[in-house]
Tab-separated table of C-alpha atoms in Angstrom:
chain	number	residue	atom	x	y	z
A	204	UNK	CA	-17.636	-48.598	34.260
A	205	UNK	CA	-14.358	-48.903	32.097
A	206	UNK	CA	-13.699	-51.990	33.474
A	207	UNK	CA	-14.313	-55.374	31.405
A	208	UNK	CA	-15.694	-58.528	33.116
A	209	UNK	CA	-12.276	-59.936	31.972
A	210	UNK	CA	-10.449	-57.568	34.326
A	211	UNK	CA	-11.631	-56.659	38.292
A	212	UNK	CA	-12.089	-52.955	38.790
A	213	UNK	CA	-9.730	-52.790	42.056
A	214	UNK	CA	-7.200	-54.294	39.134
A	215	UNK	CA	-7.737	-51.662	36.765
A	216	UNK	CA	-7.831	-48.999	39.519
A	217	UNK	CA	-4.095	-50.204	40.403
A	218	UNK	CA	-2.784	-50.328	36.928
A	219	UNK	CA	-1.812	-46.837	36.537
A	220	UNK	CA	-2.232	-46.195	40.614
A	221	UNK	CA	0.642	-43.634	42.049
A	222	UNK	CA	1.202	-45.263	44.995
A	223	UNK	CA	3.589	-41.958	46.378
A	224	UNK	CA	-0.067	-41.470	47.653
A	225	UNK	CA	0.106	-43.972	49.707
A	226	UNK	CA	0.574	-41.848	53.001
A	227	UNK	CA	0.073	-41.195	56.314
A	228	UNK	CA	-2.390	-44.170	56.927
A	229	UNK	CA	-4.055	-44.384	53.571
A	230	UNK	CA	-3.712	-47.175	51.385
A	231	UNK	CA	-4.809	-47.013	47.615
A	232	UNK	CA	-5.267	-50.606	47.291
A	233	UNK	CA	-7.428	-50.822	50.097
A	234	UNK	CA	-10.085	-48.767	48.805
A	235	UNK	CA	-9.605	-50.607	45.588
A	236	UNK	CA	-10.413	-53.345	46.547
A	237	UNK	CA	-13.279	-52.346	48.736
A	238	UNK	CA	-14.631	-50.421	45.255
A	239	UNK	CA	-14.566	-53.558	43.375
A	240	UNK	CA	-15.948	-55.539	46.579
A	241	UNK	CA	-18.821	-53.264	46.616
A	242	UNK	CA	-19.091	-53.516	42.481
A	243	UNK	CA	-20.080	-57.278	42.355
A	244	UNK	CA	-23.084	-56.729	44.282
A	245	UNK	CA	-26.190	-55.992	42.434
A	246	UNK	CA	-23.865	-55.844	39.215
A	247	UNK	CA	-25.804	-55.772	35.826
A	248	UNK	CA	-25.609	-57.861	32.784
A	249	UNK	CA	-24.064	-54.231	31.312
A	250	UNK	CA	-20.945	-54.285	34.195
A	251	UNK	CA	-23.241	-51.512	36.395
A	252	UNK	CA	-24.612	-51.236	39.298
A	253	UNK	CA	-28.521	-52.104	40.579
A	254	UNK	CA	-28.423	-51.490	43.772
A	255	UNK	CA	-32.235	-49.676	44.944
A	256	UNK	CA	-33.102	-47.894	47.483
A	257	UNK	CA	-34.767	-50.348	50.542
A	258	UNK	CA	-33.805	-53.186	48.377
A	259	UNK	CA	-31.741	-56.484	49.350
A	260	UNK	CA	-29.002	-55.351	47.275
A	261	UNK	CA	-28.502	-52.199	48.840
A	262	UNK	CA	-28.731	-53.868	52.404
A	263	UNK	CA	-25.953	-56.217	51.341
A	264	UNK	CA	-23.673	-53.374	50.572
A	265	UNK	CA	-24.400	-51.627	53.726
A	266	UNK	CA	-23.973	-54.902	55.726
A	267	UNK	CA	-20.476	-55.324	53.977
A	268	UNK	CA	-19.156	-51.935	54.978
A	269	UNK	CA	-20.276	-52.135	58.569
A	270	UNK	CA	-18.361	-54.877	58.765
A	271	UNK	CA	-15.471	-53.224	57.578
A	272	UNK	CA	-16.193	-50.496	59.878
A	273	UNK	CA	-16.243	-52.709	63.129
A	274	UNK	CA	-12.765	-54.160	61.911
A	275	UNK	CA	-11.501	-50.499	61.675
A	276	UNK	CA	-12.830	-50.010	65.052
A	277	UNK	CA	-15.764	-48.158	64.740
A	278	UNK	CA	-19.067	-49.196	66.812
A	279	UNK	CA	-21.392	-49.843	64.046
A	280	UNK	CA	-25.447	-49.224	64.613
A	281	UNK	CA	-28.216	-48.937	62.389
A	282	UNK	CA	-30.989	-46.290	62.754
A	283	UNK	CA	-35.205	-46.373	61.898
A	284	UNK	CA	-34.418	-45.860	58.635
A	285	UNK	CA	-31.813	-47.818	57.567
A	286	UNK	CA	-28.914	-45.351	57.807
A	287	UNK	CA	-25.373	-47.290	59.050
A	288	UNK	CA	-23.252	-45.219	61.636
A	289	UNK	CA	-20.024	-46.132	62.324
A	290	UNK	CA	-18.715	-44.137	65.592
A	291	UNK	CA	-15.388	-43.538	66.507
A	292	UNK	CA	-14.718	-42.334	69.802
A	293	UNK	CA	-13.153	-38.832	70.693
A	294	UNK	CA	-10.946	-37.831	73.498
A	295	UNK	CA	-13.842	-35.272	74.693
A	296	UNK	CA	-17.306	-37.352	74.752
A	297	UNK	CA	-19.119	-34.346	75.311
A	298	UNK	CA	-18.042	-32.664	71.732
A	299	UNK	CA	-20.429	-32.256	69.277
A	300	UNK	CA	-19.783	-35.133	66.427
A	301	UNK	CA	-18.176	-34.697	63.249
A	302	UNK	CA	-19.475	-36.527	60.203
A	303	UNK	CA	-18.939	-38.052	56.691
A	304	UNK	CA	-20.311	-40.418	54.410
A	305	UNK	CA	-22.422	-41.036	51.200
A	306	UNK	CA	-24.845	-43.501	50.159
A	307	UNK	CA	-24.247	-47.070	48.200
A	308	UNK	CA	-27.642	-47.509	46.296
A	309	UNK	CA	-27.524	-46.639	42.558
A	310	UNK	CA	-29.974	-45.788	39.879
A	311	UNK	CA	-31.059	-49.104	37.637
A	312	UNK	CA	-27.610	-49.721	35.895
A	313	UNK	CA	-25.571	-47.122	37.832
A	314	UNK	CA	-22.137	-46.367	38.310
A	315	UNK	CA	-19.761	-47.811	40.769
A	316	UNK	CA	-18.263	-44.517	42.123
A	317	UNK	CA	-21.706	-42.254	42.919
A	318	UNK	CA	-22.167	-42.928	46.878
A	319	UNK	CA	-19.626	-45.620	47.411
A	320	UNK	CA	-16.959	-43.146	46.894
A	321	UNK	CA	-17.841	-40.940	49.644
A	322	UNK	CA	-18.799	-43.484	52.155
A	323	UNK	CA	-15.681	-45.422	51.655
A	324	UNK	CA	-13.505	-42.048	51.669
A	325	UNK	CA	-15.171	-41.591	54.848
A	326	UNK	CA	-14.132	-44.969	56.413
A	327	UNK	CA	-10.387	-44.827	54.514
A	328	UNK	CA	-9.979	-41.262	56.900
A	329	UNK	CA	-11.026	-43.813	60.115
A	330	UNK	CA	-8.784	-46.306	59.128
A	331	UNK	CA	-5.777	-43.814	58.491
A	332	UNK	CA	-6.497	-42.807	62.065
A	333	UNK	CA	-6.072	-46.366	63.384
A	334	UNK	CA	-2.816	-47.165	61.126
A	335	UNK	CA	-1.209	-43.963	62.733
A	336	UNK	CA	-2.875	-43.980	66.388
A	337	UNK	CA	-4.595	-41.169	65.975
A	338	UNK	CA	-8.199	-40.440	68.085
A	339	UNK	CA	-9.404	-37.071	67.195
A	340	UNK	CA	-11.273	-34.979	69.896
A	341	UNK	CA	-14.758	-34.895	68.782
A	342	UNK	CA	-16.545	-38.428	68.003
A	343	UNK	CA	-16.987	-39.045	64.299
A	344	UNK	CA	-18.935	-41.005	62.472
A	345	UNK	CA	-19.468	-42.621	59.110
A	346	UNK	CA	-22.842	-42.347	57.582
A	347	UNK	CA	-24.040	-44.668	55.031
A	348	UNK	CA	-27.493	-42.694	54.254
A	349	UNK	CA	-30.458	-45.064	52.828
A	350	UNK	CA	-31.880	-44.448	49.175
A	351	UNK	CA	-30.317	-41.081	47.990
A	352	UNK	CA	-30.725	-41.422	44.631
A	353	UNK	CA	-34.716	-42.274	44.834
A	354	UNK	CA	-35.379	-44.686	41.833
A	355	UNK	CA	-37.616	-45.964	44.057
A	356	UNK	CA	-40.085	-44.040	45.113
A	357	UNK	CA	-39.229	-40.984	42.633
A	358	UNK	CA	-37.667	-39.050	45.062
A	359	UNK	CA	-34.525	-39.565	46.812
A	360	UNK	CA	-32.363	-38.270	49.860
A	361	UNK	CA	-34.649	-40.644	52.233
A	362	UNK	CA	-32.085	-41.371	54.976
A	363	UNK	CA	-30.628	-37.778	55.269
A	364	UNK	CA	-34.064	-36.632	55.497
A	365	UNK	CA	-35.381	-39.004	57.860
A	366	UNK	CA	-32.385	-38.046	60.104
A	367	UNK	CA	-32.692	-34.307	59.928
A	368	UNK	CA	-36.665	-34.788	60.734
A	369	UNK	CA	-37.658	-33.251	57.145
A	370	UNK	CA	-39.872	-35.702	55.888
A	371	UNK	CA	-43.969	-35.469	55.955
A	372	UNK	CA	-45.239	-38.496	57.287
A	373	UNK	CA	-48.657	-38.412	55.379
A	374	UNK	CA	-46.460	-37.557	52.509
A	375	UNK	CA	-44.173	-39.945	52.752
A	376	UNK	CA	-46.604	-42.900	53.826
A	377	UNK	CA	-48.896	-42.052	50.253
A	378	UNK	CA	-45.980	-43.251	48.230
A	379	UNK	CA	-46.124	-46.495	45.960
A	380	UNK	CA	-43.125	-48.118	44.478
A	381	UNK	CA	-42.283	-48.725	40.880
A	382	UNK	CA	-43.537	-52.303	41.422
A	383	UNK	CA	-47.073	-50.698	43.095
A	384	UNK	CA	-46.202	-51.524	46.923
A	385	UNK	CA	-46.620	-48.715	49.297
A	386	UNK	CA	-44.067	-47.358	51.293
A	387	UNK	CA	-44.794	-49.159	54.542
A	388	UNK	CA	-44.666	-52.554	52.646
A	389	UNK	CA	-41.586	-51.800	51.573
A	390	UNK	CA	-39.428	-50.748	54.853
A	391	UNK	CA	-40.872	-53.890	56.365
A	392	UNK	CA	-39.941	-56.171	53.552
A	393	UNK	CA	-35.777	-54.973	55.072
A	394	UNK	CA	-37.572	-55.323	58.735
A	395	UNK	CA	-37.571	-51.307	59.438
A	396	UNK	CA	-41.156	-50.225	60.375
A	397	UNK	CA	-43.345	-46.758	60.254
A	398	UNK	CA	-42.473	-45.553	64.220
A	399	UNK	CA	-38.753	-46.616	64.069
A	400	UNK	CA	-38.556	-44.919	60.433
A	401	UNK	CA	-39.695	-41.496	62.019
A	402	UNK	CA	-37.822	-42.387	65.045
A	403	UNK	CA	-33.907	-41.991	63.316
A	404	UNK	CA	-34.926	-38.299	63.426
A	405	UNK	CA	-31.393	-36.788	65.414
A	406	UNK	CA	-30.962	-34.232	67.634
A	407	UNK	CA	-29.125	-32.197	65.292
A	408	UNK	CA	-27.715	-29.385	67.819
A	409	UNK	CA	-25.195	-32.056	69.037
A	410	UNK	CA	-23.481	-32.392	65.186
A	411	UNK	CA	-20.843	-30.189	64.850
A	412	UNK	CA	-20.522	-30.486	60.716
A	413	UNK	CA	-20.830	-32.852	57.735
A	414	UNK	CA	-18.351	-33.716	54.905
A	415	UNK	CA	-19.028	-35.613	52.105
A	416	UNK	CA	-17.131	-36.693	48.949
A	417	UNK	CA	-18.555	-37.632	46.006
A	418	UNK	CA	-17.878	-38.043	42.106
A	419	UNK	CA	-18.433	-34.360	39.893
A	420	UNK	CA	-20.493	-35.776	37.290
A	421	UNK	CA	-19.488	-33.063	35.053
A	422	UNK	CA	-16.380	-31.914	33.346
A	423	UNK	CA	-15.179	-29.164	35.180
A	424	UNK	CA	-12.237	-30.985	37.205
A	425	UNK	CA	-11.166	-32.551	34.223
A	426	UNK	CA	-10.706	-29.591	31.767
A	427	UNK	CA	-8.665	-28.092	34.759
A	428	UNK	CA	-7.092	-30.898	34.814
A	429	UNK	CA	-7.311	-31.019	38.826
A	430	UNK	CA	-8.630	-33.985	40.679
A	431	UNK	CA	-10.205	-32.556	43.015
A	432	UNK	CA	-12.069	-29.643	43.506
A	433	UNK	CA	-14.522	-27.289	46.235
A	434	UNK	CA	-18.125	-27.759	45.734
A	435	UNK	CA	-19.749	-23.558	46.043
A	436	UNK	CA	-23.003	-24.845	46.378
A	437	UNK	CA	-25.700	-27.338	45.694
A	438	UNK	CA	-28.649	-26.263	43.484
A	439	UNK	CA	-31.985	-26.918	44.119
A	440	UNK	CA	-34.211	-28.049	41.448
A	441	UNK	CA	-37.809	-25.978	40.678
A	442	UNK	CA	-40.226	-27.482	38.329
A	443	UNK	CA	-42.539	-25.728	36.394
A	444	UNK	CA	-45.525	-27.997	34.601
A	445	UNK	CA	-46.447	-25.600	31.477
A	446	UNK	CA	-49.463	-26.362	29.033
A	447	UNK	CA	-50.050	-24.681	26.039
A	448	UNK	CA	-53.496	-25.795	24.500
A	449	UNK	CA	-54.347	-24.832	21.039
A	450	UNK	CA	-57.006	-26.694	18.407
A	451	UNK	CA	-56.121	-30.248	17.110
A	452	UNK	CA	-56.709	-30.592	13.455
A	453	UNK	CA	-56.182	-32.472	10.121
A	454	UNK	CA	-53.032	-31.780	9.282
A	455	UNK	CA	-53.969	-31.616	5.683
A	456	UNK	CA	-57.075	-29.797	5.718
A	457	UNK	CA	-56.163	-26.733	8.061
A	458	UNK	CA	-54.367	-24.013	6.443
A	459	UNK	CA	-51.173	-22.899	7.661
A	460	UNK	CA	-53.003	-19.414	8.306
A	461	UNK	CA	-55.622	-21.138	10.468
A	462	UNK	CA	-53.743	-23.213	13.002
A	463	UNK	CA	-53.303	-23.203	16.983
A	464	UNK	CA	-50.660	-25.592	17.172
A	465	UNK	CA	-49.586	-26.398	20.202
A	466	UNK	CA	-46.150	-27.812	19.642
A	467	UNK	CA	-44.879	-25.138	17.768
A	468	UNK	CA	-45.430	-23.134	21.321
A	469	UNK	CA	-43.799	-25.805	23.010
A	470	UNK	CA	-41.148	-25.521	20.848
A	471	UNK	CA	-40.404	-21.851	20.494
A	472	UNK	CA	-40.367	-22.117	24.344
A	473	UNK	CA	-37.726	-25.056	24.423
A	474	UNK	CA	-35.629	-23.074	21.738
A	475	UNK	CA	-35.719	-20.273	24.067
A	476	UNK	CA	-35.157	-21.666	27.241
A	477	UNK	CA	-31.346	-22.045	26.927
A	478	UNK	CA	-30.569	-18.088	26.454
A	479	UNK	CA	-32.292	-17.687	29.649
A	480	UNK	CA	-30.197	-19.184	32.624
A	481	UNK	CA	-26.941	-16.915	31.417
A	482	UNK	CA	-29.336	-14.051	31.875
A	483	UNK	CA	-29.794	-14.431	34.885
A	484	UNK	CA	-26.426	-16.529	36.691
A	485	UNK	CA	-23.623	-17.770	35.359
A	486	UNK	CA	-24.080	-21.292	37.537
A	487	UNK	CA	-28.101	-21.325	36.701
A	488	UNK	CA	-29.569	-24.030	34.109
A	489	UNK	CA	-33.006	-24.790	32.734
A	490	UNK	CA	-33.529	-27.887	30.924
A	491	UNK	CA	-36.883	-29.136	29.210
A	492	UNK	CA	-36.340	-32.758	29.704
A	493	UNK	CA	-40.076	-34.348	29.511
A	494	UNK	CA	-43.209	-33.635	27.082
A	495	UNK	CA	-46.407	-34.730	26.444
A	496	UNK	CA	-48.319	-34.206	22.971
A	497	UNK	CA	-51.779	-35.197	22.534
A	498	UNK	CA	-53.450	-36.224	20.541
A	499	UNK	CA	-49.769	-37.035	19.145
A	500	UNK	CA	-50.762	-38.475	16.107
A	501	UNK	CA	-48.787	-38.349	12.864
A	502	UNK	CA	-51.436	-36.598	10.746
A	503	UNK	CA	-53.407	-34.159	13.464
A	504	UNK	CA	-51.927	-30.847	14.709
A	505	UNK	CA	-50.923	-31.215	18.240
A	506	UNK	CA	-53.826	-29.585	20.150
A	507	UNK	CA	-52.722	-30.080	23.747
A	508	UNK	CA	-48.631	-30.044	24.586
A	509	UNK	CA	-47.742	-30.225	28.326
A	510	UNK	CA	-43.588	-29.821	29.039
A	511	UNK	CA	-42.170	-29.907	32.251
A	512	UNK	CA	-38.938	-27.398	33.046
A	513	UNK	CA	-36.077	-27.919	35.226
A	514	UNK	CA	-34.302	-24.667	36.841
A	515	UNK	CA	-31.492	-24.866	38.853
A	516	UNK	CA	-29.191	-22.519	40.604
A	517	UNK	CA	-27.239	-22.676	43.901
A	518	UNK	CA	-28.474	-18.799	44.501
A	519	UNK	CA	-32.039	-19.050	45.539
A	520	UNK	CA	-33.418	-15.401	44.297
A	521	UNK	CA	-31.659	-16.651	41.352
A	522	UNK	CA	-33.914	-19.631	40.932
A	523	UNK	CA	-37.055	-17.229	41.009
A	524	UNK	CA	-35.819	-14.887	38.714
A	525	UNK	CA	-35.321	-17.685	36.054
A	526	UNK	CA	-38.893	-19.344	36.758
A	527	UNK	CA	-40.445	-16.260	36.196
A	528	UNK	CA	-38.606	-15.357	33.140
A	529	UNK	CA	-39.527	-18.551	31.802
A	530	UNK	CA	-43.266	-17.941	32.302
A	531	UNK	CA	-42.839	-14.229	30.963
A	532	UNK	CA	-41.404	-15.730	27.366
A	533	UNK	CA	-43.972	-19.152	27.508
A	534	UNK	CA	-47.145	-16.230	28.166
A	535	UNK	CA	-45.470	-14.146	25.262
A	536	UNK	CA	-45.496	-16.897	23.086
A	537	UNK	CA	-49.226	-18.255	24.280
A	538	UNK	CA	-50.664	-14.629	22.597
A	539	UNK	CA	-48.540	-14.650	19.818
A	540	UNK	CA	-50.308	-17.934	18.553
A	541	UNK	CA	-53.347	-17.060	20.074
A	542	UNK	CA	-53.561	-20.375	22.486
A	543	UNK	CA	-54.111	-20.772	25.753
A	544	UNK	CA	-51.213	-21.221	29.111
A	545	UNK	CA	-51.338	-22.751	31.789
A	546	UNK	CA	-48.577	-23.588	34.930
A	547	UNK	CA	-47.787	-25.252	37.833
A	548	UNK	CA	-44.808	-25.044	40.008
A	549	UNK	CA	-44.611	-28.848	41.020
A	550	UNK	CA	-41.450	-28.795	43.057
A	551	UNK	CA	-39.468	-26.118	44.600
A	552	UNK	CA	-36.268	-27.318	46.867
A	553	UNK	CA	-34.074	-24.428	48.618
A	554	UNK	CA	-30.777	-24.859	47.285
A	555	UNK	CA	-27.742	-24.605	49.721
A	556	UNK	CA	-24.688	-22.321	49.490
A	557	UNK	CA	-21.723	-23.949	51.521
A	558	UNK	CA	-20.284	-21.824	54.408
A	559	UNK	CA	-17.543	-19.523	53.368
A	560	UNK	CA	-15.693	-20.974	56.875
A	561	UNK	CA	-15.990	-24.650	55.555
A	562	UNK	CA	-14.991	-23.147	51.614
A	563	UNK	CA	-11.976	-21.551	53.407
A	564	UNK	CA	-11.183	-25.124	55.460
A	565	UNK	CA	-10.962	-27.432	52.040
A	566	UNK	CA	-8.782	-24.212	50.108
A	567	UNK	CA	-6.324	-24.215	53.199
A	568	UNK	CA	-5.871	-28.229	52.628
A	569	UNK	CA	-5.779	-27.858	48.708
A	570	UNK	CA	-2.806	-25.544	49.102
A	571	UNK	CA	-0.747	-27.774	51.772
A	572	UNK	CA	-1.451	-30.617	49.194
A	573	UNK	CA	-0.255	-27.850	46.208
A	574	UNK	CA	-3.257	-28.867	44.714
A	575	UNK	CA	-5.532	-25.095	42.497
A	576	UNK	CA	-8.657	-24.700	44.859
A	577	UNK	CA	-11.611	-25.051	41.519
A	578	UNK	CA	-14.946	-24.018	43.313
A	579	UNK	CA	-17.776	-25.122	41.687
A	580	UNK	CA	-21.356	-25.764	42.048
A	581	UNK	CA	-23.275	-28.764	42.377
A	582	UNK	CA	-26.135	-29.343	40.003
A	583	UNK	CA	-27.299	-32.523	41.638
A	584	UNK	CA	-28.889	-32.592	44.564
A	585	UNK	CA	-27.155	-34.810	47.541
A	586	UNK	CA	-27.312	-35.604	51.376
A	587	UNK	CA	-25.372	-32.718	52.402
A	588	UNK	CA	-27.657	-30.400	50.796
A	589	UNK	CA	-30.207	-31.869	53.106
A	590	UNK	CA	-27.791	-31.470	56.129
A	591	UNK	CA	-26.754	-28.346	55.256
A	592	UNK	CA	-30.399	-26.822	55.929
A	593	UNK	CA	-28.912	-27.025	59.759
A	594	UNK	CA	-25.624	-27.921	60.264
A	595	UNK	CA	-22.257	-26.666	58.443
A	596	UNK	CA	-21.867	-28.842	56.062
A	597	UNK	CA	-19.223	-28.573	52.856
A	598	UNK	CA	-18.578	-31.186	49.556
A	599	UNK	CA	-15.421	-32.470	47.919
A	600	UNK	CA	-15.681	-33.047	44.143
A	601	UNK	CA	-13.668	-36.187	42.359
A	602	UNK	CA	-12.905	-36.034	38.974
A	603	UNK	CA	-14.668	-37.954	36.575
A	604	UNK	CA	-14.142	-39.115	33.846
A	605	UNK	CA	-15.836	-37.437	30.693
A	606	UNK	CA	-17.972	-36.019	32.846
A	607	UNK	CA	-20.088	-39.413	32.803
A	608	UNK	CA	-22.266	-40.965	35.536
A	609	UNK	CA	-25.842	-42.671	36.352
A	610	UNK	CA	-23.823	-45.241	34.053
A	611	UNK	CA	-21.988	-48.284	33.806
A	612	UNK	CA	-19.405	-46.051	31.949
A	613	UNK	CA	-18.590	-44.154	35.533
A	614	UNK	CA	-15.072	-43.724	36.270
A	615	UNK	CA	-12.721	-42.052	38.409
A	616	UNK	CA	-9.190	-42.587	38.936
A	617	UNK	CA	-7.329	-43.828	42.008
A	618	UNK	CA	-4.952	-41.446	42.119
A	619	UNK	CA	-7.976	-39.154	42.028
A	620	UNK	CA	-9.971	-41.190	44.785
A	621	UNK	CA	-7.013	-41.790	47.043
A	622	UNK	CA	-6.283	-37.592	46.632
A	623	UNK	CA	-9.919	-36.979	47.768
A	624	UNK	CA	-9.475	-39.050	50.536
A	625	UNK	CA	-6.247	-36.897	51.270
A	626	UNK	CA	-8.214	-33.461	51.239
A	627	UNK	CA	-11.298	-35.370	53.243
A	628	UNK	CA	-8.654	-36.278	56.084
A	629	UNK	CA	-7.385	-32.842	56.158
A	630	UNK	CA	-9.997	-31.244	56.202
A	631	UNK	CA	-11.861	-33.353	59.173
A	632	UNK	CA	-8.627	-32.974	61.666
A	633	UNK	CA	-8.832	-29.034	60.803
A	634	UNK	CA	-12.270	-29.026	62.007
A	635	UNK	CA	-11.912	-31.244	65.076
A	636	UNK	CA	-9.060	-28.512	66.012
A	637	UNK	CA	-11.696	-25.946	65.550
């Protein structure tokens, strides 16, 4: 975060705040201060956010904004796994529900913006409505979804899954928290349990769409200099484990000539692995982000190197084309050292292209607003990717700030929250029309 602990961040939202946005129900300095109310809890010696998944911190947060969503009107429940809904009534009962929402835990020493954002967008859209006496005709609701971001457990989007009945149970049950207590322990710690977990599973055929803002994390908005933009797609991510093993040696006694050297593998492939996503889409990346070297010691040639590989693409075809041209070029440069390869494809998650009908919904309200519809993907993976396996679901980008976020140094602009909010509102009373 920008902010300093000498100045509050719904302060240093307002400073430079155009309050000409200030319209048709919204108020700027209400979801100020509801940013900054939201910021003290689980706040870090470094002015971020610790707010875990299943932990009291992140319960506090969700217990503050279900109390701002009774006062807005909103008949506030909690399901099996933790997820806050705050309903709102339509003229026609029987309509399939529109929703919207976020999350509000963080990675250790977060941002403020990831989540909260697009939960309290969400609730700023239901609070418009009351200012103006509006009631749309389908019910909505405002989701607060429990542990997205998965520091956890190492894995993430637990509420949104749990609703749209995705999880394995064995699966899910075998996992053990950073501090070694299972999963079970854990939910009943917050007073959830196993059967009410499973239980939040929805009947999804009675949701008519989801819409959720959230922070870019990237740069895209800002060298456009737009503050808002139309998310294409959400990639998913597919890991590949690869292993090169060679001979460890003396690294003074074995002759250049006479080496298997694993890390020079490893690192031919990490040199090449950067050519390969433009190859293959122009929104595809591949990043080598962990490795292992053993015996890794400063005088013996590596014998054993074991990398992992992140690919990503919103196209899923896409996403198999670059995994398998990254184990073409790792088995090329196995024989050309003469070591051995292995691989493993550890994770593989569909990615989700956003419905041209929902694309063509947010463009519509970007030009009433005179606002350049940007489409871009989404490299992180978030609720409505999950959602969007089986309901229409579509994503609003904020700008951010230097493109920076999993960090205290997060920011996005009021002007640029308050304008999300805008395009959110729009966009939800063009699809209750629908």
């Amino acid at each position: 975060m920008v902010a300093s602990t000498a100045r509050k961040l719904d302060e240093l939202l307002l400073s430079d705040y155009d309050h000409s946005h200030d319209y048709g129900g919204v108020s700027g300095a209400r979801l100020a201060q509801r940013l900054y109310e939201l910021s003290k809890i689980g706040l870090t010696e470094e002015n971020g956010s610790y707010r875990i998944g299943f932990s009291a911190e992140e319960q506090q947060a969700k217990l503050l904004v279900a109390k701002w969503m009774t006062e807005a009107g909103l008949d506030v429940t909690q399901d099996g796994a933790g997820n806050i809904i705050g309903r709102l009534a339509g003229k026609q009962a029987d309509l399939p529900v529109i929703l919207s929402g976020s999350h509000v835990d963080s990675v250790p020493n977060g941002g403020h913006f990831d989540g909260p954002l697009g939960v309290l967008a969400a609730l700023e859209v239901a609070e418009s409505w009351k200012e103006t006496n509006h009631q749309p005709e389908h019910p909505y609701e405002v989701i607060i979804f429990t542990d997205e971001e998965g520091a956890r457990f190492n894995g993430g989007l637990t509420g949104s899954r749990a609703m749209a009945g995705s999880i394995e149970a064995d699966k899910q049950l075998g996992l053990v928290d950073i501090n070694g207590a299972s999963f079970q322990q854990v939910i009943e710690n917050i007073g959830l349990s196993v059967p009410s977990f499973f239980a939040a599973k929805r009947d999804l055929s009675k949701i008519k769409a989801y819409v959720e803002v959230h922070i870019e994390q990237g740069k895209r908005l800002e060298k456009e200099n737009l503050p808002v933009g139309v998310v294409s797609g959400i990639a998913g991510p597919s890991w590949l484990r690869i292993t090169f093993a060679g001979a460890a040696g003396h690294a003074g006694n074995t002759p250049m000539d006479d080496r298997q050297d694993a890390l020079v593998a490893a690192g031919e492939l990490i040199a090449a692995i950067p050519h390969l996503p433009p190859s293959v889409s122009p929104t595809a990346v591949a990043t080598v982000g962990k490795l292992q070297v053993h015996p890794n010691g400063v005088n013996v040639i590596p014998g054993k190197v074991e990398m992992f590989v992140d690919i990503r693409d919103i196209y899923e075809d896409k996403v198999s084309e670059l995994v398998q041209l990254t184990i073409d070029k790792a088995e090329a440069i196995s024989a050309k050292y003469g070591i051995t390869l292995s691989y493993e494809q550890t994770l593989k998650v569909s990615p989700m292209l956003v419905p041209d009908d929902m694309k063509n919904l947010l463009t519509v309200s970007m030009d009433e607003m005179g606002i350049k519809p940007l489409y871009l993907p989404s490299g992180a993976g978030h609720d409505a990717m999950v959602l969007g396996s089986h309901i229409p679901s579509a994503m609003i980008f904020a700008r951010s700030k230097d493109g920076i976020s999993h960090n205290p140094a997060e920011w996005t602009t009021l002007d640029d929250c308050v304008q999300s909010v805008h395009l959110l509102k729009k966009m939800l009373e063009r699809l209750d029309k629908n």
